[in-house]
């Protein structure tokens, strides 16, 4: 028998002796022990033998297979030692490129730390959600005109959307806890709108809610002012303007004084001295009821701001599209 276990053993030993690299060793292993290797050929030969010979031949093949596996493991260990011995550990290893945390992640971490220090919990939520959580729990029923304002991405599966706001977590947070409730929800949101230097169809927001007895707008403003002071590490002047959001009543827009020009007027603030920052207000009684909270006993406020826009202000980034560009030169600037 030309393809006998004895001849195969000799062939393997000859080739193993001349194998001097890890890739070559891997090829040798495939040649003899792989699915289409020579050991498998022996098992095919065994099927053609008389019944009385099969047992002895099979035992011989199994012994040979274990010998080959042991020899390969020893050779692999030997090659590893030679490789380590050839390594000059005295060489200086200066890395040309190092990884950096994305600027949105950097600011997001800082925001979470600030709110946690004020007693808030950090929640996460689904980016693909139902219309119920994205709209209806927020006092935006079907056919409400506000749904058109959101520029929503509707999915092929009826009733599902890419969330347009991190407010989609308000109902879940309030249902899962009893007041007092303090929570923020940072995350990515999606709007079906044209992309330019100031607008992107995927960006980041931070939602915040606080529910307790006797909560007022004064409490909301204090929390936001304290947050901005910690973030910018200086006093920040804010102002409130009336604004419409279906899930808060009254609804307000909060601006803060431009920190680029110290409220004197520049291109960033459009020469007004103010920067639009967030929508906010007292949580609508309907939203509280939908979450199982009695609006006669508890009140609360909610706010939401664009994290991506905030990062642009902090680092004076003029084009929002840079965040998703994957340009290493851009990311290297943030340490």
Coordinates of C-alpha atoms in Angstrom, one line a residue, residues 40-290:
X40 CA -8.6 11.7 6.0
X41 CA -7.5 9.8 2.8
X42 CA -6.4 6.9 5.1
X43 CA -9.9 6.8 6.7
X44 CA -11.3 6.6 3.2
X45 CA -9.0 3.6 2.4
X46 CA -10.2 2.0 5.7
X47 CA -13.8 1.9 4.4
X48 CA -12.7 -0.4 1.6
X49 CA -11.0 -3.0 3.8
X50 CA -12.5 -6.2 5.0
X51 CA -14.3 -6.0 8.4
X52 CA -11.6 -8.0 10.2
X53 CA -8.9 -5.5 9.2
X54 CA -10.8 -2.3 9.8
X55 CA -10.3 -2.2 13.6
X56 CA -6.6 -2.6 13.5
X57 CA -6.1 -0.2 10.6
X58 CA -8.3 2.4 12.4
X59 CA -6.3 2.2 15.6
X60 CA -3.1 2.7 13.6
X61 CA -4.5 5.8 11.9
X62 CA -5.5 7.3 15.3
X63 CA -2.1 6.7 16.8
X64 CA -0.5 8.3 13.7
X65 CA -2.8 11.3 14.0
X66 CA -1.9 11.9 17.6
X67 CA 1.8 11.7 16.7
X68 CA 1.4 14.3 14.0
X69 CA -0.5 16.6 16.3
X70 CA 2.1 16.4 19.0
X71 CA 5.0 17.0 16.5
X72 CA 3.2 20.0 15.1
X73 CA 2.6 21.5 18.6
X74 CA 6.3 21.0 19.5
X75 CA 7.4 22.6 16.3
X76 CA 5.0 25.5 16.8
X77 CA 6.5 26.1 20.3
X78 CA 10.0 25.9 18.9
X79 CA 9.3 28.5 16.2
X80 CA 7.7 30.8 18.8
X81 CA 10.9 30.7 21.0
X82 CA 13.1 31.4 18.0
X83 CA 10.8 34.4 17.1
X84 CA 11.0 35.8 20.6
X85 CA 14.8 35.3 20.7
X86 CA 15.1 37.3 17.4
X87 CA 13.1 40.2 18.9
X88 CA 15.3 43.1 20.0
X89 CA 13.5 44.5 23.0
X90 CA 15.9 47.4 23.3
X91 CA 14.5 49.0 20.1
X92 CA 12.4 52.1 20.8
X93 CA 8.8 51.7 19.8
X94 CA 7.3 55.0 18.9
X95 CA 3.7 54.8 17.7
X96 CA 3.0 57.2 14.8
X97 CA -0.8 57.1 15.4
X98 CA -2.7 56.8 18.6
X99 CA -6.5 56.5 19.0
X100 CA -8.6 59.4 20.4
X101 CA -12.0 59.5 21.9
X102 CA -14.5 61.2 19.5
X103 CA -15.3 64.8 20.5
X104 CA -19.0 64.0 20.9
X105 CA -18.1 61.1 23.2
X106 CA -15.8 63.4 25.2
X107 CA -18.5 66.0 25.8
X108 CA -21.1 63.4 26.4
X109 CA -19.0 61.8 29.2
X110 CA -18.6 65.2 30.8
X111 CA -22.3 66.0 30.6
X112 CA -23.2 62.6 32.2
X113 CA -20.7 63.3 35.0
X114 CA -22.2 66.7 35.7
X115 CA -25.8 65.5 35.9
X116 CA -24.8 62.4 37.9
X117 CA -23.2 64.8 40.4
X118 CA -26.6 66.5 40.7
X119 CA -28.5 63.3 41.4
X120 CA -29.6 62.3 37.9
X121 CA -29.5 58.8 36.5
X122 CA -28.3 58.1 33.0
X123 CA -30.6 56.1 30.8
X124 CA -30.2 54.6 27.3
X125 CA -33.0 53.9 24.8
X126 CA -33.7 52.3 21.4
X127 CA -32.9 54.1 18.2
X128 CA -35.6 52.1 16.4
X129 CA -38.9 52.7 18.2
X130 CA -42.6 52.6 17.9
X131 CA -44.7 55.6 17.0
X132 CA -46.4 55.1 20.3
X133 CA -43.3 56.0 22.3
X134 CA -41.9 58.5 19.8
X135 CA -45.2 60.4 19.4
X136 CA -48.3 59.3 21.2
X137 CA -46.9 59.2 24.8
X138 CA -45.6 62.7 24.2
X139 CA -49.1 64.2 23.4
X140 CA -48.6 63.9 19.7
X141 CA -51.6 61.8 18.4
X142 CA -52.0 60.4 14.9
X143 CA -52.4 63.0 12.2
X144 CA -51.0 65.7 14.5
X145 CA -49.3 68.4 12.4
X146 CA -46.2 68.1 14.7
X147 CA -45.5 64.7 13.1
X148 CA -44.8 66.5 9.8
X149 CA -42.5 69.0 11.5
X150 CA -40.3 66.1 12.8
X151 CA -39.2 65.0 9.3
X152 CA -39.5 61.4 10.4
X153 CA -37.9 58.3 8.9
X154 CA -40.7 55.7 8.8
X155 CA -39.7 52.1 8.5
X156 CA -41.1 49.4 6.2
X157 CA -42.6 47.7 9.2
X158 CA -45.8 49.6 10.1
X159 CA -45.8 51.5 13.3
X160 CA -42.0 51.8 13.6
X161 CA -39.7 54.8 13.1
X162 CA -36.1 55.9 13.6
X163 CA -36.5 58.0 16.7
X164 CA -36.6 61.7 16.1
X165 CA -35.9 62.7 19.7
X166 CA -34.5 61.1 22.9
X167 CA -37.9 62.2 24.4
X168 CA -39.1 58.7 23.3
X169 CA -37.7 57.5 26.7
X170 CA -39.8 59.8 28.9
X171 CA -42.7 57.4 29.3
X172 CA -40.5 54.4 30.0
X173 CA -38.5 56.2 32.6
X174 CA -41.5 57.5 34.4
X175 CA -43.3 54.1 34.3
X176 CA -40.3 52.3 35.7
X177 CA -39.8 54.5 38.8
X178 CA -41.8 56.2 41.4
X179 CA -41.2 60.0 42.0
X180 CA -38.9 61.6 42.7
X181 CA -37.4 61.0 39.3
X182 CA -34.3 62.6 37.9
X183 CA -32.9 61.2 34.6
X184 CA -31.1 62.2 31.5
X185 CA -31.1 60.3 28.2
X186 CA -28.3 61.0 25.8
X187 CA -28.3 59.3 22.4
X188 CA -28.4 59.5 18.6
X189 CA -31.6 60.7 16.8
X190 CA -32.6 60.9 13.1
X191 CA -34.3 63.5 11.0
X192 CA -35.1 63.3 7.3
X193 CA -33.7 66.6 6.3
X194 CA -31.1 68.1 3.9
X195 CA -27.5 67.9 5.0
X196 CA -25.4 71.0 5.2
X197 CA -22.7 72.6 7.4
X198 CA -25.3 73.0 10.3
X199 CA -27.7 70.1 9.7
X200 CA -27.2 66.3 9.6
X201 CA -29.7 63.5 9.4
X202 CA -28.1 61.7 12.3
X203 CA -27.0 63.7 15.3
X204 CA -27.0 63.4 19.1
X205 CA -29.4 64.9 21.8
X206 CA -29.7 64.9 25.5
X207 CA -33.1 64.6 27.1
X208 CA -33.6 65.4 30.8
X209 CA -36.6 65.0 33.1
X210 CA -37.3 65.7 36.8
X211 CA -40.6 64.8 38.5
X212 CA -41.4 65.5 42.1
X213 CA -43.9 67.3 44.2
X214 CA -44.2 71.1 43.9
X215 CA -41.7 71.3 41.0
X216 CA -41.6 74.6 39.2
X217 CA -39.9 76.5 36.3
X218 CA -37.6 78.1 38.9
X219 CA -36.2 74.6 39.7
X220 CA -35.7 73.9 36.0
X221 CA -33.8 77.1 35.4
X222 CA -31.6 76.5 38.4
X223 CA -30.6 73.0 37.2
X224 CA -29.8 74.2 33.7
X225 CA -27.8 77.2 34.9
X226 CA -25.8 75.0 37.3
X227 CA -25.2 72.5 34.4
X228 CA -24.0 75.2 32.0
X229 CA -21.7 76.8 34.7
X230 CA -20.0 73.4 35.3
X231 CA -19.7 72.6 31.6
X232 CA -18.2 76.0 30.5
X233 CA -16.4 76.6 33.9
X234 CA -17.7 80.1 34.0
X235 CA -20.9 82.0 34.7
X236 CA -23.4 81.7 31.8
X237 CA -26.4 84.1 31.4
X238 CA -29.6 82.4 30.2
X239 CA -33.0 83.7 29.1
X240 CA -36.4 82.0 28.5
X241 CA -38.7 82.6 25.5
X242 CA -42.1 81.1 24.8
X243 CA -42.0 78.1 22.5
X244 CA -44.3 75.3 21.5
X245 CA -43.7 71.6 22.2
X246 CA -46.7 69.3 22.6
X247 CA -45.3 67.4 25.6
X248 CA -44.7 70.5 27.8
X249 CA -47.0 73.2 29.0
X250 CA -45.9 76.0 29.3
X251 CA -43.3 75.4 26.6
X252 CA -40.2 77.5 26.5
X253 CA -37.0 78.1 24.5
X254 CA -33.8 78.6 26.5
X255 CA -30.9 80.7 25.1
X256 CA -27.6 81.5 26.7
X257 CA -25.3 84.4 26.1
X258 CA -22.7 83.9 23.4
X259 CA -19.4 82.8 24.9
X260 CA -17.5 83.4 21.7
X261 CA -18.0 87.2 21.7
X262 CA -19.1 87.7 25.3
X263 CA -22.5 88.7 24.1
X264 CA -21.2 91.6 22.0
X265 CA -22.4 90.1 18.7
X266 CA -20.6 87.9 16.2
X267 CA -21.2 85.5 13.3
X268 CA -21.8 82.6 15.6
X269 CA -24.7 84.2 17.4
X270 CA -25.8 86.1 14.3
X271 CA -24.9 89.4 16.0
X272 CA -27.7 89.0 18.6
X273 CA -25.4 88.1 21.6
X274 CA -27.5 84.9 22.2
X275 CA -27.3 81.3 21.2
X276 CA -30.4 79.1 20.9
X277 CA -29.8 76.1 23.2
X278 CA -32.8 74.0 24.2
X279 CA -36.5 73.4 24.3
X280 CA -37.9 72.9 27.7
X281 CA -40.9 73.4 30.0
X282 CA -43.2 71.8 32.5
X283 CA -44.3 68.3 31.6
X284 CA -47.8 68.2 30.1
X285 CA -50.4 66.6 32.4
X286 CA -51.4 64.2 29.6
X287 CA -47.8 62.9 29.4
X288 CA -47.7 62.4 33.2
X289 CA -51.1 60.5 33.1
X290 CA -49.9 58.3 30.2

